[in-house]
Coordinates of N, CA and C and ligand atoms in Angstrom, one line a residue:
M224 N 106.8 19.0 107.3 CA 107.2 20.1 108.3 C 108.5 19.7 109.0
A225 N 109.3 20.7 109.2 CA 110.6 20.4 109.9 C 110.4 19.9 111.4
K226 N 111.2 19.0 111.8 CA 111.1 18.5 113.2 C 112.5 18.7 113.9
L227 N 112.5 18.5 115.2 CA 113.8 18.5 115.9 C 114.2 17.1 116.3
S228 N 115.5 17.0 116.5 CA 116.0 15.8 117.2 C 116.7 16.3 118.5
V229 N 116.6 15.4 119.5 CA 117.1 15.9 120.8 C 118.0 14.8 121.5
E230 N 119.0 15.2 122.0 CA 120.0 14.3 122.7 C 120.4 14.9 124.0
I231 N 120.3 14.2 125.1 CA 120.8 14.7 126.4 C 121.8 13.7 126.9
I232 N 123.0 14.2 127.1 CA 124.1 13.3 127.6 C 124.7 13.8 128.9
T233 N 125.1 12.9 129.8 CA 125.9 13.3 130.9 C 127.2 12.6 130.9
G234 N 128.1 12.9 131.8 CA 129.3 12.1 131.8 C 129.2 10.6 132.0
E235 N 128.0 10.2 132.5 CA 127.7 8.8 132.8 C 127.0 8.1 131.7
R236 N 126.1 8.7 131.0 CA 125.2 8.0 130.0 C 124.5 8.9 129.1
V237 N 123.8 8.3 128.1 CA 122.9 9.0 127.2 C 121.6 8.9 128.0
V238 N 121.0 10.0 128.4 CA 119.8 10.0 129.2 C 118.6 10.0 128.3
Y239 N 118.7 10.6 127.1 CA 117.5 10.8 126.3 C 117.9 11.0 124.9
E240 N 117.2 10.4 124.0 CA 117.4 10.6 122.5 C 116.1 10.5 121.8
E241 N 115.7 11.4 121.1 CA 114.4 11.4 120.4 C 114.5 12.2 119.1
S242 N 113.7 11.7 118.1 CA 113.6 12.5 116.9 C 112.1 12.8 116.6
D243 N 111.9 13.6 115.6 CA 110.5 14.0 115.2 C 109.8 14.8 116.3
V244 N 110.6 15.6 117.0 CA 110.1 16.4 118.1 C 109.6 17.8 117.6
D245 N 108.5 18.2 118.2 CA 107.9 19.5 117.7 C 108.4 20.7 118.5
M246 N 108.7 20.5 119.8 CA 109.1 21.7 120.5 C 109.8 21.3 121.8
V247 N 110.8 22.1 122.2 CA 111.5 21.8 123.5 C 111.5 23.1 124.3
V248 N 111.3 23.0 125.6 CA 111.4 24.1 126.5 C 112.5 23.7 127.5
A249 N 113.6 24.5 127.6 CA 114.7 24.1 128.4 C 115.1 25.2 129.4
P250 N 115.6 24.9 130.5 CA 116.0 25.9 131.5 C 117.4 26.5 131.1
G251 N 117.4 27.6 130.3 CA 118.6 28.3 129.9 C 119.1 29.1 131.1
A252 N 120.4 29.5 131.0 CA 121.0 30.2 132.1 C 120.2 31.6 132.3
D253 N 119.7 32.1 131.3 CA 119.0 33.4 131.4 C 117.4 33.3 131.4
G254 N 116.9 32.0 131.7 CA 115.5 31.8 131.7 C 115.1 30.7 130.8
A255 N 113.8 30.4 130.8 CA 113.2 29.3 130.0 C 113.5 29.6 128.5
L256 N 113.9 28.6 127.8 CA 114.3 28.8 126.4 C 113.3 27.8 125.5
G257 N 112.5 28.4 124.7 CA 111.6 27.7 123.8 C 112.3 27.5 122.5
I258 N 112.3 26.2 122.0 CA 113.0 26.0 120.8 C 112.1 25.2 119.8
L259 N 111.8 25.8 118.7 CA 111.0 25.2 117.6 C 111.9 24.8 116.5
P260 N 111.4 24.0 115.5 CA 112.2 23.7 114.3 C 112.7 24.9 113.6
S261 N 113.8 24.9 112.9 CA 114.4 26.0 112.2 C 114.9 27.1 113.1
H262 N 115.1 26.8 114.3 CA 115.7 27.8 115.3 C 117.1 28.1 114.8
A263 N 117.5 29.4 115.0 CA 118.9 29.8 114.7 C 119.9 29.0 115.5
P264 N 121.1 28.8 115.0 CA 122.2 28.2 115.7 C 122.4 28.9 117.1
L265 N 122.6 28.0 118.1 CA 122.7 28.6 119.5 C 123.6 27.7 120.3
F266 N 124.4 28.4 121.1 CA 125.2 27.6 122.1 C 125.1 28.4 123.4
T267 N 124.6 27.8 124.5 CA 124.3 28.5 125.7 C 124.5 27.6 126.9
L268 N 124.7 28.3 128.1 CA 124.8 27.6 129.3 C 123.3 27.2 129.8
M269 N 123.3 26.2 130.6 CA 122.0 25.8 131.1 C 121.9 26.1 132.6
S270 N 120.7 26.3 133.1 CA 120.5 26.4 134.5 C 120.0 25.0 135.0
L271 N 119.4 24.9 136.1 CA 118.8 23.6 136.5 C 117.3 23.8 136.5
G272 N 116.6 22.7 136.2 CA 115.1 22.8 136.2 C 114.5 21.8 135.3
E273 N 113.2 22.0 135.0 CA 112.5 21.1 134.1 C 112.7 21.4 132.7
M274 N 112.9 20.3 131.9 CA 112.9 20.4 130.5 C 111.7 19.7 129.9
R275 N 111.0 20.3 129.0 CA 109.8 19.6 128.4 C 110.1 19.4 126.9
V276 N 109.7 18.2 126.5 CA 109.8 17.8 125.1 C 108.4 17.5 124.6
V277 N 108.0 18.2 123.5 CA 106.6 18.0 123.0 C 106.8 17.3 121.6
K278 N 106.1 16.1 121.5 CA 106.2 15.4 120.3 C 104.8 14.8 120.0
G279 N 104.2 15.1 118.9 CA 102.9 14.6 118.5 C 101.8 14.7 119.5
G280 N 101.8 15.9 120.2 CA 100.7 16.1 121.2 C 101.0 15.5 122.6
E281 N 102.1 14.7 122.7 CA 102.5 14.2 123.9 C 103.7 15.0 124.5
E282 N 103.7 15.1 125.8 CA 104.8 15.9 126.4 C 105.6 15.0 127.4
Q283 N 106.9 15.1 127.3 CA 107.8 14.4 128.2 C 108.5 15.4 129.1
S284 N 108.8 15.0 130.3 CA 109.4 15.9 131.2 C 110.7 15.3 131.7
L285 N 111.7 16.2 131.8 CA 113.0 15.7 132.4 C 113.6 16.7 133.3
A286 N 114.4 16.3 134.2 CA 115.1 17.2 135.1 C 116.5 17.3 134.6
V287 N 117.0 18.6 134.4 CA 118.4 18.8 133.9 C 119.1 19.7 134.9
F288 N 120.3 19.5 135.1 CA 121.1 20.2 136.1 C 122.4 20.8 135.5
G289 N 122.3 22.0 135.0 CA 123.4 22.7 134.4 C 124.0 22.0 133.2
G290 N 125.1 22.7 132.6 CA 125.7 22.1 131.5 C 125.6 23.1 130.3
F291 N 125.6 22.5 129.1 CA 125.6 23.3 127.9 C 124.4 22.8 126.9
L292 N 123.9 23.7 126.2 CA 122.9 23.4 125.2 C 123.3 24.0 123.9
E293 N 123.3 23.1 122.8 CA 123.6 23.6 121.5 C 122.5 23.3 120.5
V294 N 122.1 24.2 119.7 CA 121.1 24.0 118.6 C 121.9 24.2 117.3
S295 N 121.7 23.2 116.5 CA 122.4 23.3 115.1 C 121.6 22.4 114.2
N296 N 121.2 23.0 113.1 CA 120.5 22.2 112.0 C 119.4 21.3 112.6
D297 N 118.5 21.9 113.4 CA 117.4 21.2 114.0 C 117.8 20.1 114.9
H298 N 119.0 20.1 115.4 CA 119.4 19.1 116.4 C 119.8 19.8 117.7
I299 N 119.2 19.3 118.8 CA 119.5 19.9 120.1 C 120.3 18.9 120.9
R300 N 121.5 19.4 121.2 CA 122.4 18.5 122.0 C 122.6 19.2 123.4
I301 N 122.4 18.4 124.4 CA 122.6 18.9 125.8 C 123.6 18.1 126.5
L302 N 124.7 18.7 127.0 CA 125.7 18.1 127.8 C 125.4 18.5 129.2
A303 N 124.8 17.7 130.0 CA 124.3 18.2 131.3 C 125.2 17.6 132.4
D304 N 125.3 18.4 133.5 CA 126.0 17.9 134.7 C 125.3 16.6 135.2
A305 N 124.0 16.7 135.3 CA 123.2 15.5 135.6 C 121.8 15.7 135.0
A306 N 121.2 14.6 134.7 CA 119.8 14.7 134.1 C 119.1 13.4 134.4
E307 N 117.8 13.4 134.5 CA 116.9 12.2 134.7 C 115.6 12.4 133.9
R308 N 115.1 11.4 133.3 CA 113.7 11.4 132.8 C 112.8 11.4 134.0
A309 N 111.7 12.1 133.9 CA 110.8 12.2 135.1 C 110.5 10.9 135.7
E310 N 110.3 9.8 134.9 CA 110.0 8.5 135.5 C 111.1 7.9 136.2
E311 N 112.3 8.4 136.0 CA 113.5 7.8 136.6 C 113.8 8.4 138.0
I312 N 113.1 9.5 138.3 CA 113.4 10.2 139.6 C 112.9 9.4 140.8
D313 N 113.9 9.1 141.7 CA 113.6 8.4 142.9 C 113.1 9.4 143.9
V314 N 111.8 9.4 144.2 CA 111.2 10.5 145.1 C 111.8 10.4 146.5
D315 N 111.9 9.2 147.0 CA 112.4 9.0 148.4 C 113.8 9.5 148.5
R316 N 114.6 9.3 147.5 CA 116.0 9.8 147.5 C 116.0 11.3 147.5
A317 N 115.2 11.9 146.6 CA 115.1 13.3 146.6 C 114.6 13.9 147.9
E318 N 113.7 13.3 148.5 CA 113.1 13.8 149.8 C 114.2 13.7 150.8
E319 N 115.0 12.6 150.8 CA 116.1 12.5 151.8 C 117.1 13.5 151.6
A320 N 117.4 13.8 150.3 CA 118.4 14.8 150.0 C 118.0 16.2 150.5
R321 N 116.7 16.4 150.3 CA 116.1 17.7 150.7 C 116.2 17.9 152.2
E322 N 115.9 16.8 152.9 CA 115.9 16.9 154.4 C 117.4 17.0 154.9
R323 N 118.3 16.3 154.2 CA 119.7 16.5 154.6 C 120.2 17.9 154.4
A324 N 119.8 18.5 153.2 CA 120.3 19.8 152.9 C 119.6 20.8 153.9
E325 N 118.4 20.6 154.2 CA 117.7 21.5 155.1 C 118.4 21.5 156.5
S326 N 118.7 20.3 157.0 CA 119.3 20.3 158.3 C 120.8 20.9 158.3
R327 N 121.5 20.7 157.1 CA 122.8 21.3 157.0 C 122.7 22.8 157.0
K328 N 121.6 23.3 156.4 CA 121.5 24.7 156.3 C 121.1 25.4 157.7
T329 N 120.4 24.6 158.5 CA 119.9 25.2 159.8 C 120.9 24.9 160.9
E330 N 121.9 24.0 160.6 CA 123.0 23.9 161.6 C 123.8 25.2 161.8
G331 N 124.0 25.5 163.0 CA 124.8 26.8 163.2 C 126.2 26.7 162.8
G332 N 126.9 27.8 162.6 CA 128.4 27.8 162.4 C 128.9 27.2 161.2
Q333 N 128.1 27.1 160.1 CA 128.5 26.5 158.9 C 129.4 27.5 158.1
A334 N 130.4 27.1 157.4 CA 131.2 27.9 156.6 C 130.3 28.3 155.4
T335 N 130.6 29.4 154.7 CA 129.8 29.9 153.6 C 129.8 28.9 152.5
E336 N 130.9 28.2 152.2 CA 131.0 27.3 151.1 C 130.1 26.1 151.4
E337 N 130.0 25.7 152.7 CA 129.2 24.5 153.0 C 127.7 24.9 152.9
M338 N 127.4 26.2 153.3 CA 126.0 26.7 153.2 C 125.6 26.7 151.7
M339 N 126.5 27.1 150.8 CA 126.2 27.2 149.4 C 126.0 25.8 148.8
R340 N 126.8 24.8 149.3 CA 126.6 23.4 148.8 C 125.2 22.9 149.3
A341 N 124.9 23.2 150.5 CA 123.6 22.8 151.0 C 122.5 23.4 150.2
E342 N 122.6 24.7 149.9 CA 121.6 25.4 149.1 C 121.5 24.8 147.7
A343 N 122.6 24.5 147.1 CA 122.6 23.9 145.8 C 121.9 22.5 145.8
A344 N 122.2 21.7 146.9 CA 121.6 20.3 147.0 C 120.1 20.5 147.2
M345 N 119.7 21.5 148.0 CA 118.3 21.8 148.2 C 117.6 22.1 146.9
R346 N 118.2 22.9 146.1 CA 117.6 23.3 144.8 C 117.4 22.1 143.9
R347 N 118.5 21.2 143.9 CA 118.4 20.0 143.0 C 117.2 19.1 143.5
S348 N 117.1 19.0 144.8 CA 116.1 18.1 145.3 C 114.7 18.7 145.0
M349 N 114.6 20.0 145.1 CA 113.3 20.6 144.9 C 112.8 20.5 143.4
V350 N 113.8 20.6 142.5 CA 113.5 20.4 141.1 C 113.0 18.9 140.9
R351 N 113.7 18.0 141.5 CA 113.3 16.6 141.3 C 111.9 16.3 141.9
L352 N 111.6 16.9 143.1 CA 110.4 16.6 143.7 C 109.2 17.3 143.0
Q353 N 109.5 18.5 142.4 CA 108.4 19.2 141.7 C 108.1 18.5 140.4
I354 N 109.1 18.0 139.7 CA 108.8 17.2 138.5 C 108.1 15.9 138.7
S355 N 108.5 15.2 139.8 CA 107.8 14.0 140.1 C 106.3 14.3 140.5
R356 N 106.1 15.3 141.2 CA 104.8 15.7 141.7 C 103.9 16.0 140.5
R357 N 104.4 16.8 139.5 CA 103.7 17.1 138.3 C 103.3 15.9 137.5
R358 N 104.3 15.0 137.4 CA 104.1 13.8 136.7 C 103.0 12.9 137.3
R359 N 103.0 12.8 138.6 CA 101.9 12.1 139.3 C 100.6 12.7 139.1
G360 N 100.5 14.1 139.1 CA 99.3 14.8 138.9 C 98.7 14.5 137.5
R361 N 99.7 14.5 136.5 CA 99.2 14.3 135.1 C 98.7 12.9 135.0
Q362 N 99.4 11.9 135.6 CA 98.9 10.5 135.5 C 97.5 10.4 136.1
Q363 N 97.3 11.0 137.3 CA 96.0 10.9 137.9 C 94.9 11.5 137.1
Q364 N 95.3 12.7 136.4 CA 94.3 13.3 135.5 C 93.9 12.4 134.4
Q365 N 94.9 11.7 133.8 CA 94.7 10.8 132.7 C 93.8 9.7 133.1
Q366 N 94.2 9.1 134.3 CA 93.4 8.0 134.8 C 91.9 8.3 135.1
S367 N 91.7 9.6 135.5 CA 90.3 10.0 135.8 C 89.7 10.5 134.5
G368 N 90.4 10.4 133.3 CA 89.8 10.7 132.0 C 89.7 12.2 131.7
G369 N 90.3 13.0 132.6 CA 90.1 14.5 132.3 C 91.4 15.1 131.9
G370 N 91.3 16.2 131.2 CA 92.5 17.1 130.9 C 93.4 16.5 129.9
S371 N 94.3 17.3 129.4 CA 95.2 16.9 128.3 C 96.5 16.5 129.0
P372 N 97.4 15.6 128.4 CA 98.6 15.3 129.0 C 99.6 16.4 128.9
Q373 N 99.2 17.6 128.3 CA 100.2 18.7 128.2 C 100.1 19.6 129.3
G374 N 99.2 19.4 130.3 CA 99.1 20.4 131.4 C 100.3 20.6 132.1
G375 N 101.2 21.6 131.7 CA 102.5 21.8 132.2 C 102.6 22.1 133.7
S376 N 102.3 23.3 134.1 CA 102.6 23.7 135.5 C 101.6 23.3 136.5
Ligands
ATP1414 P1 122.0 12.7 146.3 O1 122.4 13.4 147.6 O2 120.7 11.9 146.5 O3 123.1 11.9 145.6 P2 122.5 14.9 144.6 O4 121.6 16.1 144.2 O5 123.7 15.2 145.3 O6 121.5 13.9 145.3 P3 123.5 14.7 142.0 O7 124.9 15.1 142.3 O8 122.7 15.8 141.3 O9 122.8 14.1 143.2 O10 123.5 13.4 141.0 C1 124.4 12.3 141.2 C2 123.8 11.2 140.3 O11 122.7 10.6 140.9 C3 123.4 11.6 138.9 O12 123.6 10.6 138.0 C4 121.9 11.8 139.1 O13 121.2 11.7 137.9 C5 121.5 10.8 140.1 N1 120.4 11.2 141.0 C6 120.5 12.0 142.1 N2 119.3 12.1 142.8 C7 118.5 11.3 142.1 C8 117.1 10.9 142.3 N3 116.4 11.4 143.3 N4 116.5 10.1 141.4 C9 117.3 9.5 140.4 N5 118.6 9.8 140.2 C10 119.2 10.7 141.0

């Protein structure tokens, strides 16, 4: 049966490379995008959010922040503005970023541009915190012997 290969690259590094993948769900600009093997060629903008990679019944989660996604010949290439594997997310850093953004937003007299920057920083931190939280939840579930590792939301 056909499989996918997946590559996620940022300006800094190769964040993720995997082959024999069964399914990918990525945050497309127009909503969640599910990609199975033999998908039609595609080139699209990405939003920010969780990306899930399913391989052999195991699921991996990543945070991706904008960029482009291309599907061609069962190969998915993502050029992201920023991306992290779930296990790479520094929760304390994300929490600090969230608090900073929160206080910038509530400070009076902010220019619109500054408000938008704070809002964007807030959204990035929320994505990171949500993915870390889900990962911890899944780990706890596995440790207690219950549930499948695929329990997404
Ligand atoms: P911060 O204010 O903490 O830098 P940010 O949202 O402004 O957060 P980005 O501009 O999205 O950060 O990313 C800058 C670089 O830092 C990227 O390489 C990104 O992968 C990395 N990064 C940002 N926050 C985290 C985090 N909480 N854990 C791991 N890597 C992070």
